[in-house]
Coordinates of C-alpha atoms in Angstrom, one line a residue:
Chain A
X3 CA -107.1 117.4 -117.3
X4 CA -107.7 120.6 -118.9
X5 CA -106.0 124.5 -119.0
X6 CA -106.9 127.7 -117.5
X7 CA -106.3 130.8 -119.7
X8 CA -105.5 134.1 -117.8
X9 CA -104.1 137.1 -120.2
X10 CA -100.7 137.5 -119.2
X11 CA -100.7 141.1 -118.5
X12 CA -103.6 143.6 -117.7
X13 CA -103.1 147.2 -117.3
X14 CA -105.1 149.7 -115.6
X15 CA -105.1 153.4 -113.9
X16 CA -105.2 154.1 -110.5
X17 CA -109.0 154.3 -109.1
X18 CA -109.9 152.9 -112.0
X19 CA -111.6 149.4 -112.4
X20 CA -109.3 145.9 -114.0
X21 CA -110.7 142.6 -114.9
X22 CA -108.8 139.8 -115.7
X23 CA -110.4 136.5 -117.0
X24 CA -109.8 132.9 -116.9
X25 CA -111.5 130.7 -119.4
X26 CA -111.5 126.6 -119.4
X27 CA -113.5 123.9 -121.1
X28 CA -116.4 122.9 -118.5
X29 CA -115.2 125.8 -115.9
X30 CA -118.6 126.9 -115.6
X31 CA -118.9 123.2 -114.0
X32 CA -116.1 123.9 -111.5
X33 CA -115.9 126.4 -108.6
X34 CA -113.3 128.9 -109.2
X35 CA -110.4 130.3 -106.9
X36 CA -108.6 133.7 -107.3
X37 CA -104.6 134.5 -105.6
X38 CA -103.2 137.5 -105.4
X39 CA -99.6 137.4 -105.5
X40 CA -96.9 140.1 -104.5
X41 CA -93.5 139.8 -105.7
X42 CA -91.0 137.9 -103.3
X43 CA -94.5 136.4 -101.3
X44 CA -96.8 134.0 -101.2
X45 CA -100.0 133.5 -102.9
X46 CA -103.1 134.5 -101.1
X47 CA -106.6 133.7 -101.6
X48 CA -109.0 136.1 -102.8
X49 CA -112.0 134.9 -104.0
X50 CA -113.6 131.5 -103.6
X51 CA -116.5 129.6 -105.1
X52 CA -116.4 131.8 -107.7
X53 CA -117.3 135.1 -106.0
X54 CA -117.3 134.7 -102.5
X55 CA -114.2 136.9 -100.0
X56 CA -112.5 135.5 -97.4
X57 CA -112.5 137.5 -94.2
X58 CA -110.3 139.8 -94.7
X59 CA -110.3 140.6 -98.2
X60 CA -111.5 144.1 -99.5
X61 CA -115.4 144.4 -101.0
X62 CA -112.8 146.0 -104.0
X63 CA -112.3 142.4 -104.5
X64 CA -115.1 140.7 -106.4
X65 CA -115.4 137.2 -108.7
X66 CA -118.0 136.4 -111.3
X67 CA -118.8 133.6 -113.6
X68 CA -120.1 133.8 -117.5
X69 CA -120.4 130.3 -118.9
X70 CA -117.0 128.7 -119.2
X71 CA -115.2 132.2 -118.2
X72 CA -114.7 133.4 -114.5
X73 CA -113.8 136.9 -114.1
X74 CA -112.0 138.6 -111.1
X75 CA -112.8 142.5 -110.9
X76 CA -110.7 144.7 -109.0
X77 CA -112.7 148.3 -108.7
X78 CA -110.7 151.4 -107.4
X79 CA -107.6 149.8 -108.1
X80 CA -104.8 151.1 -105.9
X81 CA -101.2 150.9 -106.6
X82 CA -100.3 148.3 -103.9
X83 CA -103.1 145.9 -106.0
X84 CA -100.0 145.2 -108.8
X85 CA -99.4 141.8 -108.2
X86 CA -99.8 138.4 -109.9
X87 CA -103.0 136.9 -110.5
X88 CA -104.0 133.0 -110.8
X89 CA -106.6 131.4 -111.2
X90 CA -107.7 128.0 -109.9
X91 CA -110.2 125.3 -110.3
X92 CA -109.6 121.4 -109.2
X93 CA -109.6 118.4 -112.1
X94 CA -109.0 115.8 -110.6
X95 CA -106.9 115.2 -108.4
X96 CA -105.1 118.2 -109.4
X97 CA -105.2 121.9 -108.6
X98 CA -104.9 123.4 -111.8
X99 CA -103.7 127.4 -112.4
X100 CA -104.2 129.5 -115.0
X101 CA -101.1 130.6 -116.5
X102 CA -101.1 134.1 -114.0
X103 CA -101.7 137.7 -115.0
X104 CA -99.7 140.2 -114.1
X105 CA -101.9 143.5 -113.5
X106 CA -100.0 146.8 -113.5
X107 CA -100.9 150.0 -112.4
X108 CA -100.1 152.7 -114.1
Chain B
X6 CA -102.5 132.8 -86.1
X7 CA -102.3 129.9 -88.9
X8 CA -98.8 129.1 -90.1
X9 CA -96.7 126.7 -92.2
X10 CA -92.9 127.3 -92.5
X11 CA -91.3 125.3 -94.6
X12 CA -87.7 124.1 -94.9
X13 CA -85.1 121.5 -96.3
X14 CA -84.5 123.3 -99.4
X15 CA -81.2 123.7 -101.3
X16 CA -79.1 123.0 -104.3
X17 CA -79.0 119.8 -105.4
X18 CA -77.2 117.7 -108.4
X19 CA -79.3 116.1 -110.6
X20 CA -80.3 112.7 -109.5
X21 CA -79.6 113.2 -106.1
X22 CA -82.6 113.4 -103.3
X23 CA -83.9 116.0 -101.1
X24 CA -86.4 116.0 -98.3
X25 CA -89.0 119.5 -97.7
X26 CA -90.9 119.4 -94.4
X27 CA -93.4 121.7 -93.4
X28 CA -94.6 122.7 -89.8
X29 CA -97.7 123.6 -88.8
X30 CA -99.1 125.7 -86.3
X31 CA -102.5 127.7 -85.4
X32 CA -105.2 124.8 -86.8
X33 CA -105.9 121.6 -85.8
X34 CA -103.3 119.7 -88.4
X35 CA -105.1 116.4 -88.5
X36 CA -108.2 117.6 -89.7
X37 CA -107.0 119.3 -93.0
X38 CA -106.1 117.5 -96.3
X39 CA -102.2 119.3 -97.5
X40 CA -100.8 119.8 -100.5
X41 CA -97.4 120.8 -102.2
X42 CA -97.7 123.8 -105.2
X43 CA -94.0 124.8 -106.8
X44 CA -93.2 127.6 -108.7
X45 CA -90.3 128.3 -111.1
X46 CA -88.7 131.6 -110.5
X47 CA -91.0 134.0 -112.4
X48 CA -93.3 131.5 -114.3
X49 CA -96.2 130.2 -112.9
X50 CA -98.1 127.9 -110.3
X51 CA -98.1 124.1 -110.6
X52 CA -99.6 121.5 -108.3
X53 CA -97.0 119.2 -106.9
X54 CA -98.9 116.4 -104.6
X55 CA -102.1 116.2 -102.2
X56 CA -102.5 114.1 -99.3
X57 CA -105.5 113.3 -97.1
X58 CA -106.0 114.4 -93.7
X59 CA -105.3 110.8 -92.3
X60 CA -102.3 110.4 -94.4
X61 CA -104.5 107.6 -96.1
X62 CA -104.3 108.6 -99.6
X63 CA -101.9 110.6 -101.9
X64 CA -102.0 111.8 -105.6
X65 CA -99.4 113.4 -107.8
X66 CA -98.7 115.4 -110.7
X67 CA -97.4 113.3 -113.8
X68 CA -94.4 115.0 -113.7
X69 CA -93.6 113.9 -110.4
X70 CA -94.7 110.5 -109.9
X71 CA -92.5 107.5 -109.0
X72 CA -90.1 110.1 -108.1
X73 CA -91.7 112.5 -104.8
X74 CA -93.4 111.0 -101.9
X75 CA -95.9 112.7 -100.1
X76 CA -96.1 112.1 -96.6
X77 CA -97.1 113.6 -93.0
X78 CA -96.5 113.1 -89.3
X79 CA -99.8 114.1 -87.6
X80 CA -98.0 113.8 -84.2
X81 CA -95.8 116.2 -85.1
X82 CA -97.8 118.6 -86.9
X83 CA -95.5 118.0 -90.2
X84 CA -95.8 117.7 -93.8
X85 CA -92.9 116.2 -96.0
X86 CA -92.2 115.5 -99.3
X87 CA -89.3 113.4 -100.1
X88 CA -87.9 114.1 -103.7
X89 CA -85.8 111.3 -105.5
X90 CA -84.0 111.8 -108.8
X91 CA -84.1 115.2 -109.1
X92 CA -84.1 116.7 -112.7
X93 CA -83.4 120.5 -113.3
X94 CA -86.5 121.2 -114.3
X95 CA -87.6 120.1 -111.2
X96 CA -86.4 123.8 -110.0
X97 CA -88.7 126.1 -108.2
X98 CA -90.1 127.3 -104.8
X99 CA -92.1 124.6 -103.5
X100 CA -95.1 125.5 -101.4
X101 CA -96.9 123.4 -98.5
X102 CA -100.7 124.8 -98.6
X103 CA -103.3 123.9 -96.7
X104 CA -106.4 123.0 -98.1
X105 CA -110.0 124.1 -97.1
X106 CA -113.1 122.1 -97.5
X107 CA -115.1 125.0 -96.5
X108 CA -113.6 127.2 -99.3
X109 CA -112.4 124.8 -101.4
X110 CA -109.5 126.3 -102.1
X111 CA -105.8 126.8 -100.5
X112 CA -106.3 128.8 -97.3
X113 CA -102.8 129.1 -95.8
X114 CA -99.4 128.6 -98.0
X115 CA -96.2 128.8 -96.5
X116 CA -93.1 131.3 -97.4
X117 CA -91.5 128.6 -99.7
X118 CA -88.4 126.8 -99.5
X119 CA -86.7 127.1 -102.9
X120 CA -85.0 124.1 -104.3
X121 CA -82.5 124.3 -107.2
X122 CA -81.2 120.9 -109.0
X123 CA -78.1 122.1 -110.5
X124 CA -74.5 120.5 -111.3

Protein backbone atom coordinates (compact mmCIF):
# COMPACT_ATOMS: atom_id res chain seq x y z
CA UNK A 1 0.00 0.00 0.00
CA UNK A 2 1.30 3.45 0.22
CA UNK A 3 0.21 7.08 2.04
CA UNK A 4 -1.27 10.21 0.82
CA UNK A 5 0.02 13.39 2.42
CA UNK A 6 -2.46 16.45 2.69
CA UNK A 7 -1.23 19.44 5.01
CA UNK A 8 -3.41 19.44 7.77
CA UNK A 9 -4.63 22.84 7.72
CA UNK A 10 -4.61 25.62 4.91
CA UNK A 11 -5.63 29.09 5.38
CA UNK A 12 -6.85 31.52 3.06
CA UNK A 13 -8.86 35.08 2.60
CA UNK A 14 -12.04 35.33 1.24
CA UNK A 15 -11.94 35.84 -2.73
CA UNK A 16 -8.75 34.83 -2.55
CA UNK A 17 -7.22 31.61 -4.20
CA UNK A 18 -6.15 28.09 -1.66
CA UNK A 19 -4.35 25.04 -2.83
CA UNK A 20 -4.01 22.14 -0.88
CA UNK A 21 -1.76 19.24 -2.02
CA UNK A 22 -1.51 15.56 -1.73
CA UNK A 23 1.74 13.89 -2.51
CA UNK A 24 2.32 9.85 -2.69
CA UNK A 25 5.01 7.52 -4.07
CA UNK A 26 3.82 6.61 -7.78
CA UNK A 27 0.59 9.05 -7.49
CA UNK A 28 1.44 10.51 -10.68
CA UNK A 29 0.57 6.69 -11.78
CA UNK A 30 -2.86 6.80 -10.19
CA UNK A 31 -5.93 8.92 -10.94
CA UNK A 32 -6.77 11.17 -8.14
CA UNK A 33 -10.13 12.01 -6.33
CA UNK A 34 -10.87 15.21 -4.28
CA UNK A 35 -14.03 15.45 -1.21
CA UNK A 36 -15.22 18.15 0.19
CA UNK A 37 -16.37 17.70 3.50
CA UNK A 38 -18.67 19.97 5.81
CA UNK A 39 -18.90 19.47 9.39
CA UNK A 40 -21.73 17.07 10.61
CA UNK A 41 -22.03 15.74 6.59
CA UNK A 42 -20.93 13.59 4.25
CA UNK A 43 -18.13 13.67 1.95
CA UNK A 44 -18.75 14.77 -1.58
CA UNK A 45 -16.86 14.40 -4.62
CA UNK A 46 -15.18 17.20 -6.28
CA UNK A 47 -12.77 16.38 -8.62
CA UNK A 48 -12.08 13.15 -10.39
CA UNK A 49 -9.39 11.74 -12.68
CA UNK A 50 -7.35 14.26 -11.41
CA UNK A 51 -8.98 17.37 -12.71
CA UNK A 52 -12.20 16.60 -14.07
CA UNK A 53 -15.88 18.22 -12.09
CA UNK A 54 -18.76 16.31 -11.55
CA UNK A 55 -21.94 18.00 -12.69
CA UNK A 56 -22.70 20.08 -10.31
CA UNK A 57 -19.58 21.30 -8.99
CA UNK A 58 -18.40 24.98 -9.36
CA UNK A 59 -15.61 25.83 -12.33
CA UNK A 60 -14.02 27.46 -8.67
CA UNK A 61 -13.28 23.96 -8.29
CA UNK A 62 -10.30 22.76 -10.18
CA UNK A 63 -7.56 19.52 -9.77
CA UNK A 64 -4.05 19.34 -11.28
CA UNK A 65 -1.30 16.92 -11.23
CA UNK A 66 2.79 17.67 -10.99
CA UNK A 67 4.66 14.41 -10.86
CA UNK A 68 3.83 12.48 -7.71
CA UNK A 69 1.82 15.60 -6.23
CA UNK A 70 -1.96 16.32 -7.21
CA UNK A 71 -3.14 19.70 -6.26
CA UNK A 72 -6.85 20.86 -5.67
CA UNK A 73 -7.24 24.76 -6.25
CA UNK A 74 -10.12 26.45 -4.91
CA UNK A 75 -10.08 30.20 -6.69
CA UNK A 76 -12.48 32.94 -5.17
CA UNK A 77 -12.79 31.12 -2.08
CA UNK A 78 -16.01 31.90 -0.31
CA UNK A 79 -16.67 31.36 3.32
CA UNK A 80 -19.20 28.41 2.91
CA UNK A 81 -15.80 26.55 0.98
CA UNK A 82 -14.28 25.80 4.86
CA UNK A 83 -14.56 22.30 4.98
CA UNK A 84 -12.44 19.19 5.09
CA UNK A 85 -10.50 18.17 2.28
CA UNK A 86 -9.33 14.38 1.22
CA UNK A 87 -7.76 13.12 -1.09
CA UNK A 88 -8.00 9.78 -2.79
CA UNK A 89 -6.36 7.41 -5.11
CA UNK A 90 -7.02 3.40 -5.16
CA UNK A 91 -4.00 0.72 -4.26
CA UNK A 92 -5.24 -2.06 -4.45
CA UNK A 93 -7.94 -3.11 -3.38
CA UNK A 94 -8.09 -0.22 -1.15
CA UNK A 95 -9.30 3.31 -1.40
CA UNK A 96 -6.72 5.12 0.20
CA UNK A 97 -7.21 8.97 1.84
CA UNK A 98 -4.88 11.44 2.49
CA UNK A 99 -4.86 12.37 6.01
CA UNK A 100 -7.58 15.56 5.20
CA UNK A 101 -6.98 19.30 5.25
CA UNK A 102 -8.86 21.41 6.94
CA UNK A 103 -9.08 24.87 4.84
CA UNK A 104 -10.20 27.96 6.78
CA UNK A 105 -11.36 31.07 5.69
CA UNK A 106 -10.46 33.78 7.26
CA UNK B 1 -32.49 11.42 -6.86
CA UNK B 2 -29.61 8.86 -5.79
CA UNK B 3 -29.69 7.74 -2.17
CA UNK B 4 -28.18 5.46 0.44
CA UNK B 5 -29.45 5.64 4.13
CA UNK B 6 -27.86 3.72 6.32
CA UNK B 7 -28.76 2.10 9.67
CA UNK B 8 -28.09 -0.55 12.44
CA UNK B 9 -25.65 1.49 14.29
CA UNK B 10 -25.22 1.73 18.10
CA UNK B 11 -23.20 1.17 21.13
CA UNK B 12 -21.79 -1.92 21.44
CA UNK B 13 -19.37 -3.86 24.09
CA UNK B 14 -16.29 -4.91 22.93
CA UNK B 15 -16.54 -8.33 21.39
CA UNK B 16 -19.96 -8.24 20.73
CA UNK B 17 -21.44 -8.10 16.91
CA UNK B 18 -23.34 -5.58 15.05
CA UNK B 19 -24.95 -5.61 11.68
CA UNK B 20 -25.05 -1.98 9.28
CA UNK B 21 -27.35 -2.16 6.23
CA UNK B 22 -27.61 0.27 3.73
CA UNK B 23 -30.59 0.94 1.22
CA UNK B 24 -30.49 2.09 -1.97
CA UNK B 25 -32.58 3.99 -4.11
CA UNK B 26 -32.36 6.32 -7.42
CA UNK B 27 -29.75 3.90 -9.56
CA UNK B 28 -29.88 0.70 -10.74
CA UNK B 29 -28.24 -1.25 -7.47
CA UNK B 30 -27.03 -4.25 -9.33
CA UNK B 31 -24.92 -2.59 -11.59
CA UNK B 32 -22.54 -0.75 -9.16
CA UNK B 33 -19.60 -2.19 -7.14
CA UNK B 34 -20.25 -0.75 -2.96
CA UNK B 35 -18.11 -0.06 -0.50
CA UNK B 36 -17.95 0.72 3.29
CA UNK B 37 -15.43 4.08 4.35
CA UNK B 38 -15.58 4.79 8.43
CA UNK B 39 -14.49 7.66 10.12
CA UNK B 40 -13.49 8.32 13.71
CA UNK B 41 -15.09 11.33 15.14
CA UNK B 42 -12.77 14.22 13.90
CA UNK B 43 -9.90 12.11 12.35
CA UNK B 44 -9.88 11.03 9.07
CA UNK B 45 -11.28 8.67 6.20
CA UNK B 46 -10.47 4.99 6.05
CA UNK B 47 -11.64 2.34 3.68
CA UNK B 48 -13.51 -0.41 5.40
CA UNK B 49 -14.57 -3.22 2.55
CA UNK B 50 -15.51 -3.36 -1.29
CA UNK B 51 -17.75 -5.69 -2.85
CA UNK B 52 -18.53 -6.36 -6.56
CA UNK B 53 -21.61 -5.61 -8.27
CA UNK B 54 -22.70 -9.36 -8.32
CA UNK B 55 -21.80 -9.85 -4.84
CA UNK B 56 -19.01 -12.24 -6.33
CA UNK B 57 -16.04 -10.84 -4.69
CA UNK B 58 -15.06 -8.91 -1.57
CA UNK B 59 -11.82 -7.30 -0.14
CA UNK B 60 -11.01 -5.78 3.23
CA UNK B 61 -8.94 -3.53 5.03
CA UNK B 62 -6.26 -5.41 7.31
CA UNK B 63 -7.76 -4.12 10.19
CA UNK B 64 -10.93 -5.61 9.59
CA UNK B 65 -10.43 -8.94 8.19
CA UNK B 66 -11.67 -12.18 9.66
CA UNK B 67 -13.75 -10.05 11.72
CA UNK B 68 -16.50 -7.86 9.09
CA UNK B 69 -18.32 -9.46 6.28
CA UNK B 70 -19.30 -7.71 3.44
CA UNK B 71 -22.39 -8.66 1.86
CA UNK B 72 -25.50 -7.46 -0.32
CA UNK B 73 -29.08 -8.33 -1.23
CA UNK B 74 -29.47 -7.24 -4.89
CA UNK B 75 -33.25 -8.11 -4.52
CA UNK B 76 -33.63 -5.87 -2.02
CA UNK B 77 -31.51 -3.06 -3.06
CA UNK B 78 -29.29 -3.51 0.27
CA UNK B 79 -25.83 -3.46 1.40
CA UNK B 80 -24.69 -4.97 4.84
CA UNK B 81 -21.80 -5.38 6.63
CA UNK B 82 -21.85 -7.71 9.57
CA UNK B 83 -19.20 -6.73 12.20
CA UNK B 84 -17.91 -9.54 14.77
CA UNK B 85 -15.59 -8.90 17.65
CA UNK B 86 -15.83 -5.54 17.90
CA UNK B 87 -12.67 -3.63 19.34
CA UNK B 88 -12.99 0.13 20.47
CA UNK B 89 -11.00 1.22 18.00
CA UNK B 90 -13.28 -0.01 15.75
CA UNK B 91 -15.31 3.29 16.65
CA UNK B 92 -16.39 5.67 13.92
CA UNK B 93 -19.23 6.68 11.44
CA UNK B 94 -19.29 4.02 8.96
CA UNK B 95 -20.15 5.00 5.43
CA UNK B 96 -21.85 2.89 2.53
CA UNK B 97 -20.54 4.67 -0.91
CA UNK B 98 -21.23 3.82 -4.08
CA UNK B 99 -18.61 3.43 -6.43
CA UNK B 100 -18.38 4.78 -10.06
CA UNK B 101 -16.62 3.23 -12.85
CA UNK B 102 -17.12 6.16 -14.95
CA UNK B 103 -15.40 8.43 -12.30
CA UNK B 104 -13.59 6.18 -10.60
CA UNK B 105 -14.25 7.49 -7.50
CA UNK B 106 -17.23 7.36 -4.74
CA UNK B 107 -20.17 9.09 -6.31
CA UNK B 108 -22.91 8.80 -3.66
CA UNK B 109 -22.08 8.20 0.30
CA UNK B 110 -24.68 7.87 2.68
CA UNK B 111 -25.36 10.09 6.03
CA UNK B 112 -23.58 7.55 8.24
CA UNK B 113 -24.60 5.35 10.94
CA UNK B 114 -22.17 5.92 13.80
CA UNK B 115 -21.05 2.88 15.72
CA UNK B 116 -19.39 3.10 19.20
CA UNK B 117 -17.75 -0.20 20.88
CA UNK B 118 -17.68 0.82 24.37
CA UNK B 119 -18.14 -1.03 27.86
Amino acid sequence: SFELTQPPSVSVSPGQTASITCSGDNLGQKYASWYQQKPGQSPVLLIYHDTKRPSGIPERFSGSTSGNTATLTITVTQATDEADYYCQAWGSPAAMFGGGTKLTVL
Amino acid sequence: EMELAESGGGLVQPGGSLRLSCAASGFTFRNYWMHWVRQVPGKGLMWVSRIKSDGSTTAYADSVKGRFTISRDNAKDTLYLQMNSLRAEDTAMYFCVKFSGNYDAYDIWGQGTLVTVSS
